[in-house]
């Protein structure tokens, strides 16, 4: 019977697919060793089977973890884009495909910027591979789920989606115009013609709605760099303020230490002054006694002389 701890394996996977590919194997080895040390050999085996992601897959995971809302917004268009391939005419489909391509490219650039923020350089070829992954996710719900999970480990692509799919797309027939009121419409096929017009009108509405959603997502993605720059400026200002606060705290600590030393010196000086004052009082008393003795001795001498 297996004693594998699913929580341990889940936590390990969550950690591993959040680290850069170069760090994956060392971190995995540490987690495997920790599981073995805990006596969970099954979890150690399961963790050891986790595959290191490719560079492009890691970038996709980075988007899923740090730009989940934007990524989900892009992937949510998958069904509408698939429907558009079947129902729209070539011109509308090319427009939507171009908008989709722009959004995919923007998301890929965002992933590259996130990696660069952490000091990781991303090659152009890797960014192209990431765009292929995003295109594949838009075409295949299974791949979309993998991308959303943030634990993708392979580079995937889908050749049947995008501009190449235009050749296989089903053109939309031109809508039939209703017959003028003074011309009798043919009895047979009239209902079918109205249904076809209704379908065409519905497809046009869907196309407009999809285009609006694409533009909205495009605006959201386009606003991301500005927000990131603003966040970086705010982060720099915060770091500068934190540095000044640390310096001020250090200065206060130094001053407090100096104050304690001064207070200790004051206490020592006060004690010394009190001790010296007591000694002075004793000396003064002895001096007065000695002076009195001198006066008495002088008086006795004077008495003898007289």
Short mmCIF file of C-alpha atoms in Angstrom, two decimals:
data_model
loop_
_atom_site.label_atom_id
_atom_site.label_comp_id
_atom_site.label_asym_id
_atom_site.label_seq_id
_atom_site.Cartn_x
_atom_site.Cartn_y
_atom_site.Cartn_z
CA UNK A 1 0.00 0.00 0.00
CA UNK A 2 1.34 3.42 -0.96
CA UNK A 3 2.09 5.92 1.79
CA UNK A 4 2.58 8.81 -0.60
CA UNK A 5 1.67 12.22 0.82
CA UNK A 6 -0.25 14.01 -1.98
CA UNK A 7 0.18 17.34 -0.22
CA UNK A 8 3.96 16.92 -0.32
CA UNK A 9 3.92 16.13 -4.02
CA UNK A 10 1.52 19.01 -4.74
CA UNK A 11 3.67 21.47 -2.80
CA UNK A 12 6.79 20.21 -4.56
CA UNK A 13 5.20 20.64 -8.00
CA UNK A 14 3.99 24.12 -7.11
CA UNK A 15 7.49 25.10 -6.03
CA UNK A 16 9.36 23.42 -8.88
CA UNK A 17 7.36 24.91 -11.73
CA UNK A 18 7.87 28.36 -10.25
CA UNK A 19 11.69 28.22 -10.45
CA UNK A 20 13.78 28.86 -13.59
CA UNK A 21 14.63 25.73 -15.62
CA UNK A 22 18.31 25.90 -14.64
CA UNK A 23 17.32 25.62 -10.97
CA UNK A 24 14.73 22.89 -11.51
CA UNK A 25 16.93 19.80 -11.14
CA UNK A 26 18.86 20.97 -8.03
CA UNK A 27 15.63 22.00 -6.29
CA UNK A 28 13.94 18.74 -7.31
CA UNK A 29 16.87 16.75 -5.91
CA UNK A 30 16.55 18.61 -2.61
CA UNK A 31 12.81 17.91 -2.45
CA UNK A 32 13.33 14.23 -3.30
CA UNK A 33 15.96 13.97 -0.56
CA UNK A 34 13.63 15.68 1.91
CA UNK A 35 10.81 13.24 1.08
CA UNK A 36 13.12 10.27 1.54
CA UNK A 37 14.39 11.65 4.82
CA UNK A 38 10.76 11.94 5.95
CA UNK A 39 10.25 8.29 5.04
CA UNK A 40 7.88 9.05 2.14
CA UNK A 41 9.49 6.98 -0.61
CA UNK A 42 6.42 7.10 -2.87
CA UNK A 43 6.35 10.90 -2.75
CA UNK A 44 10.08 10.93 -3.47
CA UNK A 45 9.48 8.83 -6.59
CA UNK A 46 6.57 11.00 -7.69
CA UNK A 47 8.60 14.19 -7.22
CA UNK A 48 11.52 12.63 -9.09
CA UNK A 49 9.23 12.01 -12.06
CA UNK A 50 8.36 15.70 -12.43
CA UNK A 51 9.87 16.93 -15.69
CA UNK A 52 11.94 20.05 -16.08
CA UNK A 53 10.13 22.61 -18.29
CA UNK A 54 11.56 23.97 -21.48
CA UNK A 55 12.39 27.67 -21.55
CA UNK A 56 9.20 28.45 -23.45
CA UNK A 57 7.08 26.32 -21.11
CA UNK A 58 8.62 28.10 -18.12
CA UNK A 59 7.64 31.46 -19.65
CA UNK A 60 4.08 30.18 -20.07
CA UNK A 61 4.11 29.11 -16.40
CA UNK A 62 5.40 32.57 -15.49
CA UNK A 63 2.40 34.14 -17.21
CA UNK A 64 0.01 31.74 -15.47
CA UNK A 65 1.47 32.65 -12.09
CA UNK A 66 2.02 36.41 -12.45
CA UNK A 67 -0.39 37.48 -15.20
CA UNK A 68 -3.21 35.01 -14.65
CA UNK A 69 -6.02 37.49 -15.33
CA UNK A 70 -4.63 38.66 -18.66
CA UNK A 71 -3.78 35.11 -19.71
CA UNK A 72 -7.23 33.85 -18.83
CA UNK A 73 -8.76 36.75 -20.76
CA UNK A 74 -6.83 35.70 -23.86
CA UNK A 75 -7.62 31.99 -23.53
CA UNK A 76 -11.30 32.68 -22.90
CA UNK A 77 -11.55 33.83 -26.52
CA UNK A 78 -10.68 30.34 -27.81
CA UNK A 79 -14.23 29.10 -28.48
CA UNK A 80 -15.28 32.36 -30.14
CA UNK A 81 -12.22 32.31 -32.38
CA UNK A 82 -12.90 28.69 -33.30
CA UNK A 83 -16.50 29.53 -34.16
CA UNK A 84 -15.30 32.50 -36.19
CA UNK A 85 -13.17 30.20 -38.33
CA UNK A 86 -16.25 28.21 -39.27
CA UNK A 87 -18.77 31.00 -39.75
CA UNK A 88 -17.08 34.24 -40.76
CA UNK A 89 -16.01 35.37 -44.17
CA UNK A 90 -12.33 35.59 -45.05
CA UNK A 91 -11.95 39.32 -44.44
CA UNK A 92 -13.50 39.23 -40.96
CA UNK A 93 -11.49 36.15 -40.05
CA UNK A 94 -8.25 37.75 -41.17
CA UNK A 95 -9.06 40.81 -39.02
CA UNK A 96 -9.78 38.69 -35.96
CA UNK A 97 -6.71 36.52 -36.56
CA UNK A 98 -4.53 39.63 -36.80
CA UNK A 99 -5.95 40.94 -33.52
CA UNK A 100 -5.40 37.57 -31.90
CA UNK A 101 -1.83 37.49 -33.19
CA UNK A 102 -1.20 40.93 -31.76
CA UNK A 103 -2.47 39.86 -28.34
CA UNK A 104 -0.44 36.65 -28.37
CA UNK A 105 2.69 38.63 -29.27
CA UNK A 106 1.97 41.14 -26.50
CA UNK A 107 1.58 38.36 -23.93
CA UNK A 108 4.82 36.77 -25.11
CA UNK A 109 6.64 40.10 -24.76
CA UNK A 110 5.19 40.47 -21.27
CA UNK A 111 6.54 37.05 -20.30
CA UNK A 112 9.93 38.03 -21.66
CA UNK A 113 9.83 41.24 -19.61
CA UNK A 114 8.91 39.31 -16.46
CA UNK A 115 11.86 36.99 -17.01
CA UNK A 116 14.17 39.96 -17.66
CA UNK A 117 13.00 41.58 -14.45
CA UNK A 118 14.43 38.59 -12.58
CA UNK A 119 17.67 38.67 -14.55
CA UNK A 120 16.89 35.97 -17.12
CA UNK A 121 17.60 36.68 -20.77
CA UNK A 122 15.15 35.21 -23.27
CA UNK A 123 16.13 34.49 -26.86
CA UNK A 124 13.91 35.50 -29.79
CA UNK A 125 13.48 31.82 -30.67
CA UNK A 126 12.19 31.10 -27.16
CA UNK A 127 9.68 33.93 -27.44
CA UNK A 128 8.51 32.46 -30.77
CA UNK A 129 8.09 29.08 -29.07
CA UNK A 130 5.99 30.75 -26.37
CA UNK A 131 3.76 32.34 -29.02
CA UNK A 132 3.34 28.84 -30.45
CA UNK A 133 2.28 27.56 -27.04
CA UNK A 134 -0.30 30.35 -26.67
CA UNK A 135 -1.63 29.69 -30.17
CA UNK A 136 -1.89 26.00 -29.32
CA UNK A 137 -3.74 26.84 -26.10
CA UNK A 138 -6.23 28.91 -28.08
CA UNK A 139 -6.84 25.95 -30.38
CA UNK A 140 -6.85 23.07 -27.88
CA UNK A 141 -8.78 23.25 -24.57
CA UNK A 142 -6.55 20.55 -23.11
CA UNK A 143 -3.44 22.59 -23.77
CA UNK A 144 -5.21 25.69 -22.44
CA UNK A 145 -5.82 23.85 -19.14
CA UNK A 146 -2.14 22.90 -18.97
CA UNK A 147 -1.10 26.50 -19.57
CA UNK A 148 -3.54 27.79 -16.96
CA UNK A 149 -2.19 25.29 -14.43
CA UNK A 150 1.23 26.97 -14.47
CA UNK A 151 2.92 23.54 -14.67
CA UNK A 152 3.55 23.10 -18.37
CA UNK A 153 6.82 21.30 -19.06
CA UNK A 154 6.90 20.92 -22.84
CA UNK A 155 6.84 23.21 -25.84
CA UNK A 156 3.69 22.59 -27.86
CA UNK A 157 2.43 24.01 -31.12
CA UNK A 158 -0.66 23.76 -33.27
CA UNK A 159 -0.24 24.09 -37.01
CA UNK A 160 -3.97 24.05 -37.75
CA UNK A 161 -4.72 27.40 -36.09
CA UNK A 162 -4.06 30.88 -37.33
CA UNK A 163 -3.34 32.12 -40.87
CA UNK A 164 -2.80 28.57 -42.17
CA UNK A 165 -6.34 27.73 -41.13
CA UNK A 166 -7.81 30.29 -43.48
CA UNK A 167 -7.48 27.92 -46.41
CA UNK A 168 -9.71 25.41 -44.64
CA UNK A 169 -12.15 27.89 -43.21
CA UNK A 170 -15.69 27.67 -44.39
CA UNK A 171 -16.66 30.93 -46.17
CA UNK A 172 -19.88 32.48 -45.03
CA UNK A 173 -22.47 32.78 -47.79
CA UNK A 174 -23.67 36.27 -48.60
CA UNK A 175 -26.97 37.03 -46.84
CA UNK A 176 -30.02 36.87 -48.99
CA UNK A 177 -31.99 40.04 -49.29
CA UNK A 178 -35.68 39.68 -48.49
CA UNK A 179 -37.98 39.95 -51.46
CA UNK A 180 -39.68 43.34 -51.98
CA UNK A 181 -43.18 43.63 -50.60
CA UNK A 182 -44.77 43.85 -54.07
CA UNK A 183 -43.01 40.70 -55.29
CA UNK A 184 -44.34 37.37 -54.15
CA UNK A 185 -41.72 35.36 -52.30
CA UNK A 186 -41.45 31.74 -53.31
CA UNK A 187 -43.49 29.59 -51.02
CA UNK A 188 -40.95 26.80 -50.87
CA UNK A 189 -37.65 27.72 -49.23
CA UNK A 190 -38.88 31.03 -47.79
CA UNK A 191 -38.55 29.81 -44.20
CA UNK A 192 -35.14 28.31 -44.97
CA UNK A 193 -33.98 31.61 -46.46
CA UNK A 194 -35.14 33.52 -43.39
CA UNK A 195 -33.28 31.04 -41.16
CA UNK A 196 -30.13 31.52 -43.20
CA UNK A 197 -30.41 35.31 -42.94
CA UNK A 198 -30.94 34.98 -39.19
CA UNK A 199 -27.85 32.79 -38.91
CA UNK A 200 -25.82 35.30 -40.89
CA UNK A 201 -27.03 38.16 -38.71
CA UNK A 202 -26.19 36.16 -35.60
CA UNK A 203 -22.70 35.44 -36.98
CA UNK A 204 -22.19 39.14 -37.66
CA UNK A 205 -23.26 40.00 -34.11
CA UNK A 206 -20.85 37.40 -32.75
CA UNK A 207 -18.09 38.81 -34.90
CA UNK A 208 -18.72 42.32 -33.60
CA UNK A 209 -18.85 41.10 -30.00
CA UNK A 210 -15.65 39.11 -30.48
CA UNK A 211 -13.91 42.08 -32.07
CA UNK A 212 -14.99 44.26 -29.13
CA UNK A 213 -13.65 41.71 -26.66
CA UNK A 214 -10.39 41.45 -28.55
CA UNK A 215 -10.00 45.24 -28.55
CA UNK A 216 -10.79 45.36 -24.82
CA UNK A 217 -8.22 42.67 -24.08
CA UNK A 218 -5.77 44.41 -26.38
CA UNK A 219 -6.22 47.64 -24.38
CA UNK A 220 -5.73 45.75 -21.12
CA UNK A 221 -2.55 44.09 -22.35
CA UNK A 222 -1.28 47.36 -23.81
CA UNK A 223 -1.78 49.08 -20.45
CA UNK A 224 0.29 46.44 -18.68
CA UNK A 225 3.75 47.88 -19.55
CA UNK A 226 2.76 51.32 -18.27
CA UNK A 227 1.42 49.79 -15.06
CA UNK A 228 4.60 47.76 -14.72
CA UNK A 229 6.75 50.87 -15.19
CA UNK A 230 4.65 52.74 -12.63
CA UNK A 231 5.00 49.82 -10.23
CA UNK A 232 8.77 49.81 -10.76
CA UNK A 233 8.97 53.55 -10.07
CA UNK A 234 6.90 53.09 -6.91
CA UNK A 235 9.04 50.11 -5.93
CA UNK A 236 12.23 52.16 -6.40
CA UNK A 237 10.78 54.99 -4.32
CA UNK A 238 9.75 52.53 -1.63
CA UNK A 239 13.20 50.92 -1.65
CA UNK A 240 14.80 54.36 -1.35
CA UNK A 241 12.48 55.29 1.52
CA UNK A 242 13.18 51.95 3.19
CA UNK A 243 16.92 52.56 2.82
CA UNK A 244 16.59 56.02 4.40
CA UNK A 245 14.48 54.55 7.20
CA UNK A 246 17.14 51.90 7.87
CA UNK A 247 19.85 54.55 7.94
CA UNK A 248 17.77 56.69 10.30
CA UNK A 249 17.13 53.71 12.58
CA UNK A 250 20.85 52.90 12.60
CA UNK A 251 21.63 56.54 13.45
CA UNK A 252 19.05 56.51 16.24
CA UNK A 253 20.56 53.28 17.57
CA UNK A 254 24.01 54.88 17.51
CA UNK A 255 22.70 57.99 19.29
CA UNK A 256 20.88 55.88 21.86
CA UNK A 257 24.10 53.96 22.50
CA UNK A 258 26.00 57.23 22.83
CA UNK A 259 23.31 58.56 25.16
CA UNK A 260 23.55 55.46 27.34
CA UNK A 261 27.31 55.85 27.46
CA UNK A 262 26.92 59.54 28.38
CA UNK A 263 24.38 58.66 31.07
CA UNK A 264 26.73 56.02 32.46
CA UNK A 265 29.55 58.57 32.45
CA UNK A 266 27.22 61.04 34.18
CA UNK A 267 26.36 58.48 36.84
CA UNK A 268 30.05 57.74 37.38
CA UNK A 269 30.88 61.46 37.54
CA UNK A 270 28.00 62.07 39.97
CA UNK A 271 29.22 59.29 42.21
CA UNK A 272 32.77 60.57 41.99
CA UNK A 273 31.59 64.12 42.81
CA UNK A 274 29.63 62.87 45.81
CA UNK A 275 32.61 60.88 47.01
CA UNK A 276 34.92 63.87 46.50
CA UNK A 277 32.45 66.15 48.30
CA UNK A 278 32.37 63.80 51.28
CA UNK A 279 36.16 63.66 51.30
CA UNK A 280 36.27 67.44 51.07
CA UNK A 281 33.91 67.77 54.02
CA UNK A 282 36.12 65.46 56.05
CA UNK A 283 39.22 67.42 55.03
CA UNK A 284 37.52 70.73 55.91
CA UNK A 285 36.53 69.37 59.29
CA UNK A 286 40.04 68.19 59.96
CA UNK A 287 41.38 71.56 58.80
CA UNK A 288 39.10 73.42 61.20
CA UNK A 289 40.13 71.12 64.02
CA UNK A 290 43.80 71.64 63.19
CA UNK A 291 43.32 75.40 63.00
CA UNK A 292 41.65 75.42 66.41
CA UNK A 293 44.51 73.38 67.85
CA UNK A 294 46.96 75.89 66.39
CA UNK A 295 45.09 78.78 67.99
CA UNK A 296 45.04 77.08 71.35
CA UNK A 297 48.74 76.26 71.12
CA UNK A 298 49.50 79.86 70.18
CA UNK A 299 47.47 81.09 73.11
CA UNK A 300 49.38 78.88 75.52
CA UNK A 301 52.67 80.17 74.15
CA UNK A 302 51.55 83.72 74.58
CA UNK A 303 50.49 83.00 78.15
CA UNK A 304 53.92 81.60 78.98
CA UNK A 305 55.67 84.53 77.35
CA UNK A 306 53.68 87.05 79.29
#
